[in-house]
């Protein structure tokens, strides 16, 4: 089955700096890669996603890059703000044999933006 | 508009007790997923519905876990004879796409089995 590895597990940056979180996946058939932000006591919130036919996608201060050959993708947050502090999860979508699909998540990155 | 809602938000059960967790997906969303999230870990897939059909239940840990979505909207995850290892946050997600892209998560139900 799919295995998604995520690094680093914790990341501390100064306000205004950039943050980068990296993930690798094992199943070359995976073709959809979302990123989620989870705040304490809440469910994961979709912040950006990318499909395998695209190499990069941006949304304001957030960008995601995908390298299909190397099977890795990264989340870039620029001009970090204290409200960016949360746990971030990457995920890869796998097609199930029964015709459905599922997301396989990484283990998460605790991002702390310090003033 | 309203997002995915789950109830109860917290549940304390004695070992051996049966529990039922409810998910109200976003109206009109065809796909519904259940995930289990252990403390400090990412969500792990349990089961998937497309409308009322349960297309995959390969992630359910044992036959004590059962999920249903009889009318293609609200879903219930039932755990029979709860064990301590069942303690986790149970997350529900829905998607407007049959492909499962763009999944929106509810706040989760935190289950503690004593």
CSV table of C-alpha atoms in Angstrom, one decimal:
chain,number,residue,atom,x,y,z
A,1,UNK,CA,0.0,0.0,0.0
A,2,UNK,CA,0.9,3.7,-0.1
A,3,UNK,CA,3.4,5.1,2.4
A,4,UNK,CA,3.7,8.9,2.9
A,5,UNK,CA,6.7,10.2,4.8
A,6,UNK,CA,6.7,13.8,6.0
A,7,UNK,CA,9.6,16.0,7.3
A,8,UNK,CA,10.3,17.7,9.6
A,9,UNK,CA,8.1,16.7,12.5
A,10,UNK,CA,8.5,20.1,14.1
A,11,UNK,CA,9.4,23.4,12.5
A,12,UNK,CA,10.0,26.7,14.3
A,13,UNK,CA,10.4,30.0,12.3
A,14,UNK,CA,10.4,33.7,13.0
A,15,UNK,CA,7.4,35.7,11.9
A,16,UNK,CA,7.9,36.9,8.3
A,17,UNK,CA,10.3,34.0,7.4
A,18,UNK,CA,9.4,31.2,5.0
A,19,UNK,CA,8.5,27.6,6.0
A,20,UNK,CA,9.0,24.5,3.9
A,21,UNK,CA,7.5,21.0,4.6
A,22,UNK,CA,8.5,18.0,2.5
A,23,UNK,CA,6.7,14.8,1.8
A,24,UNK,CA,7.6,11.6,-0.2
A,25,UNK,CA,5.2,9.0,-1.4
A,26,UNK,CA,5.7,5.4,-2.6
A,27,UNK,CA,2.8,4.6,-5.0
A,28,UNK,CA,3.6,5.9,-8.4
A,29,UNK,CA,-0.1,5.6,-9.3
A,30,UNK,CA,-1.0,8.4,-6.8
A,31,UNK,CA,-2.2,11.4,-8.7
A,32,UNK,CA,-3.7,13.9,-6.2
A,33,UNK,CA,-1.9,15.5,-3.3
A,34,UNK,CA,-3.7,17.8,-0.8
A,35,UNK,CA,-2.3,19.6,2.2
A,36,UNK,CA,-4.3,20.1,5.3
A,37,UNK,CA,-3.9,22.4,8.3
A,38,UNK,CA,-5.2,21.2,11.7
A,39,UNK,CA,-5.6,23.4,14.7
A,40,UNK,CA,-5.9,22.0,18.2
A,41,UNK,CA,-9.3,20.5,18.7
A,42,UNK,CA,-10.4,20.9,15.1
A,43,UNK,CA,-10.7,18.8,12.0
A,44,UNK,CA,-8.2,19.1,9.2
A,45,UNK,CA,-8.8,22.1,6.9
A,46,UNK,CA,-7.9,21.8,3.2
A,47,UNK,CA,-5.5,24.6,2.3
A,48,UNK,CA,-4.2,23.7,-1.1
A,49,UNK,CA,-4.0,20.7,-3.4
A,50,UNK,CA,-2.2,19.7,-6.6
A,51,UNK,CA,-2.8,17.1,-9.3
A,52,UNK,CA,-0.1,15.1,-11.0
A,53,UNK,CA,-0.4,16.9,-14.3
A,54,UNK,CA,0.8,20.1,-12.6
A,55,UNK,CA,4.3,20.9,-11.3
A,56,UNK,CA,3.5,23.9,-9.1
A,57,UNK,CA,0.4,25.7,-7.7
A,58,UNK,CA,0.2,29.0,-5.7
A,59,UNK,CA,-2.5,30.6,-3.6
A,60,UNK,CA,-1.4,33.9,-2.1
A,61,UNK,CA,1.3,33.0,0.5
A,62,UNK,CA,1.0,29.2,0.0
A,63,UNK,CA,2.6,27.2,-2.8
A,64,UNK,CA,2.9,23.5,-3.5
A,65,UNK,CA,5.5,21.8,-5.8
A,66,UNK,CA,5.4,18.3,-7.1
A,67,UNK,CA,8.2,16.2,-8.6
A,68,UNK,CA,6.6,13.0,-10.0
A,69,UNK,CA,9.9,11.5,-11.0
A,70,UNK,CA,11.3,11.7,-7.5
A,71,UNK,CA,7.8,11.1,-5.9
A,72,UNK,CA,8.0,14.0,-3.6
A,73,UNK,CA,6.0,17.2,-3.0
A,74,UNK,CA,6.5,20.2,-0.8
A,75,UNK,CA,4.5,23.0,0.9
A,76,UNK,CA,5.9,26.5,0.9
A,77,UNK,CA,4.5,29.2,3.2
A,78,UNK,CA,6.0,32.7,2.7
A,79,UNK,CA,5.7,35.7,5.1
A,80,UNK,CA,4.6,33.5,7.9
A,81,UNK,CA,2.3,34.9,10.5
A,82,UNK,CA,1.5,33.7,14.1
A,83,UNK,CA,-1.9,32.4,12.9
A,84,UNK,CA,-0.1,30.0,10.6
A,85,UNK,CA,1.0,28.0,13.7
A,86,UNK,CA,-0.7,24.6,13.5
A,87,UNK,CA,-0.1,21.0,12.5
A,88,UNK,CA,0.2,20.5,8.7
A,89,UNK,CA,-0.5,17.2,7.0
A,90,UNK,CA,0.3,16.1,3.5
A,91,UNK,CA,-1.6,13.4,1.8
A,92,UNK,CA,-1.7,11.3,-1.3
A,93,UNK,CA,-4.8,9.8,-3.0
A,94,UNK,CA,-4.9,6.1,-3.8
A,95,UNK,CA,-7.4,4.3,-6.0
A,96,UNK,CA,-9.0,1.4,-4.2
A,97,UNK,CA,-9.7,-1.9,-5.9
A,98,UNK,CA,-13.4,-1.6,-5.2
A,99,UNK,CA,-13.6,1.5,-7.3
A,100,UNK,CA,-13.3,4.0,-4.5
A,101,UNK,CA,-10.4,6.0,-3.3
A,102,UNK,CA,-8.8,7.1,0.0
A,103,UNK,CA,-6.2,9.6,1.2
A,104,UNK,CA,-3.0,8.4,2.9
A,105,UNK,CA,-1.7,11.0,5.3
A,106,UNK,CA,1.8,11.8,6.4
A,107,UNK,CA,2.6,12.0,10.1
A,108,UNK,CA,2.3,15.8,10.4
A,109,UNK,CA,4.5,18.8,11.0
A,110,UNK,CA,4.0,21.0,14.0
A,111,UNK,CA,4.7,24.6,12.7
A,112,UNK,CA,5.4,27.3,15.3
A,113,UNK,CA,5.7,30.9,14.1
A,114,UNK,CA,7.4,33.0,16.8
A,115,UNK,CA,7.1,36.7,17.2
B,1,UNK,CA,-22.8,27.4,4.2
B,2,UNK,CA,-22.8,24.6,6.8
B,3,UNK,CA,-19.8,22.4,6.9
B,4,UNK,CA,-19.5,18.8,8.0
B,5,UNK,CA,-20.8,18.3,11.4
B,6,UNK,CA,-20.2,15.4,13.8
B,7,UNK,CA,-21.9,14.3,17.1
B,8,UNK,CA,-21.2,13.8,19.8
B,9,UNK,CA,-18.0,15.9,20.0
B,10,UNK,CA,-16.8,13.9,23.0
B,11,UNK,CA,-17.7,10.4,24.2
B,12,UNK,CA,-16.5,8.5,27.2
B,13,UNK,CA,-17.4,4.8,27.2
B,14,UNK,CA,-16.7,2.0,29.5
B,15,UNK,CA,-14.8,-1.0,28.0
B,16,UNK,CA,-17.3,-3.3,26.4
B,17,UNK,CA,-19.9,-0.6,25.8
B,18,UNK,CA,-21.3,0.0,22.3
B,19,UNK,CA,-21.0,3.5,20.8
B,20,UNK,CA,-22.5,5.2,17.7
B,21,UNK,CA,-20.9,8.2,16.1
B,22,UNK,CA,-22.8,10.4,13.7
B,23,UNK,CA,-21.7,12.4,10.6
B,24,UNK,CA,-23.7,15.0,8.8
B,25,UNK,CA,-21.9,15.7,5.5
B,26,UNK,CA,-22.2,18.8,3.4
B,27,UNK,CA,-25.5,18.7,1.5
B,28,UNK,CA,-25.2,17.1,-1.9
B,29,UNK,CA,-21.8,15.6,-1.3
B,30,UNK,CA,-21.7,12.1,-2.9
B,31,UNK,CA,-18.6,10.8,-1.2
B,32,UNK,CA,-18.2,10.3,2.5
B,33,UNK,CA,-15.1,9.0,4.4
B,34,UNK,CA,-14.4,7.9,7.9
B,35,UNK,CA,-10.9,8.3,9.3
B,36,UNK,CA,-9.3,7.4,12.7
B,37,UNK,CA,-6.7,9.8,14.2
B,38,UNK,CA,-4.6,8.6,17.1
B,39,UNK,CA,-2.9,11.2,19.2
B,40,UNK,CA,0.0,12.9,17.4
B,41,UNK,CA,-0.6,11.0,14.2
B,42,UNK,CA,-2.2,11.7,10.8
B,43,UNK,CA,-5.7,10.5,10.0
B,44,UNK,CA,-6.0,6.8,8.9
B,45,UNK,CA,-8.6,5.7,6.4
B,46,UNK,CA,-11.4,3.5,7.8
B,47,UNK,CA,-14.2,3.3,5.1
B,48,UNK,CA,-15.7,5.1,2.1
B,49,UNK,CA,-19.2,5.6,0.8
B,50,UNK,CA,-20.3,6.8,-2.6
B,51,UNK,CA,-23.9,7.8,-2.0
B,52,UNK,CA,-25.4,4.9,0.0
B,53,UNK,CA,-23.0,2.3,-1.3
B,54,UNK,CA,-20.0,1.3,0.9
B,55,UNK,CA,-17.3,0.9,-1.7
B,56,UNK,CA,-14.5,0.1,0.6
B,57,UNK,CA,-14.2,-0.9,4.3
B,58,UNK,CA,-10.6,-2.2,4.2
B,59,UNK,CA,-9.5,0.2,6.9
B,60,UNK,CA,-11.9,-1.0,9.6
B,61,UNK,CA,-9.7,-2.5,12.3
B,62,UNK,CA,-12.0,-5.4,13.2
B,63,UNK,CA,-15.5,-6.7,12.8
B,64,UNK,CA,-16.5,-4.7,15.9
B,65,UNK,CA,-16.5,-1.6,13.6
B,66,UNK,CA,-19.5,-1.1,11.3
B,67,UNK,CA,-20.6,1.9,9.2
B,68,UNK,CA,-23.7,2.8,7.3
B,69,UNK,CA,-25.1,5.5,5.2
B,70,UNK,CA,-28.6,4.2,4.3
B,71,UNK,CA,-30.0,7.2,2.5
B,72,UNK,CA,-26.8,8.6,1.0
B,73,UNK,CA,-26.5,11.5,3.4
B,74,UNK,CA,-26.1,11.0,7.2
B,75,UNK,CA,-23.6,8.3,8.2
B,76,UNK,CA,-23.1,6.4,11.4
B,77,UNK,CA,-20.0,4.7,12.6
B,78,UNK,CA,-20.8,2.0,15.2
B,79,UNK,CA,-18.2,0.4,17.5
B,80,UNK,CA,-19.3,-2.7,19.4
B,81,UNK,CA,-17.7,-3.9,22.6
B,82,UNK,CA,-15.3,-1.0,22.8
B,83,UNK,CA,-11.7,-1.6,23.8
B,84,UNK,CA,-9.1,0.8,25.2
B,85,UNK,CA,-7.3,0.7,21.9
B,86,UNK,CA,-10.3,2.2,20.2
B,87,UNK,CA,-9.6,5.5,22.0
B,88,UNK,CA,-9.0,8.1,19.2
B,89,UNK,CA,-10.5,10.9,17.3
B,90,UNK,CA,-12.9,9.7,14.6
B,91,UNK,CA,-13.1,12.1,11.7
B,92,UNK,CA,-15.7,12.2,8.9
B,93,UNK,CA,-15.0,13.9,5.6
B,94,UNK,CA,-17.2,14.5,2.6
B,95,UNK,CA,-16.5,15.4,-1.0
B,96,UNK,CA,-18.7,16.6,-3.9
B,97,UNK,CA,-16.6,14.4,-6.3
B,98,UNK,CA,-16.8,10.7,-6.9
B,99,UNK,CA,-13.0,10.8,-7.2
B,100,UNK,CA,-12.7,11.8,-3.6
B,101,UNK,CA,-10.8,15.0,-4.3
B,102,UNK,CA,-11.4,18.1,-2.2
B,103,UNK,CA,-12.4,16.3,1.0
B,104,UNK,CA,-13.8,18.5,3.7
B,105,UNK,CA,-13.5,17.3,7.3
B,106,UNK,CA,-15.7,17.6,10.3
B,107,UNK,CA,-14.4,18.5,13.8
B,108,UNK,CA,-14.3,14.9,14.8
B,109,UNK,CA,-15.5,12.9,17.7
B,110,UNK,CA,-13.0,12.3,20.5
B,111,UNK,CA,-13.7,8.8,22.0
B,112,UNK,CA,-12.1,7.7,25.2
B,113,UNK,CA,-12.6,4.1,26.4
B,114,UNK,CA,-12.0,3.5,30.0
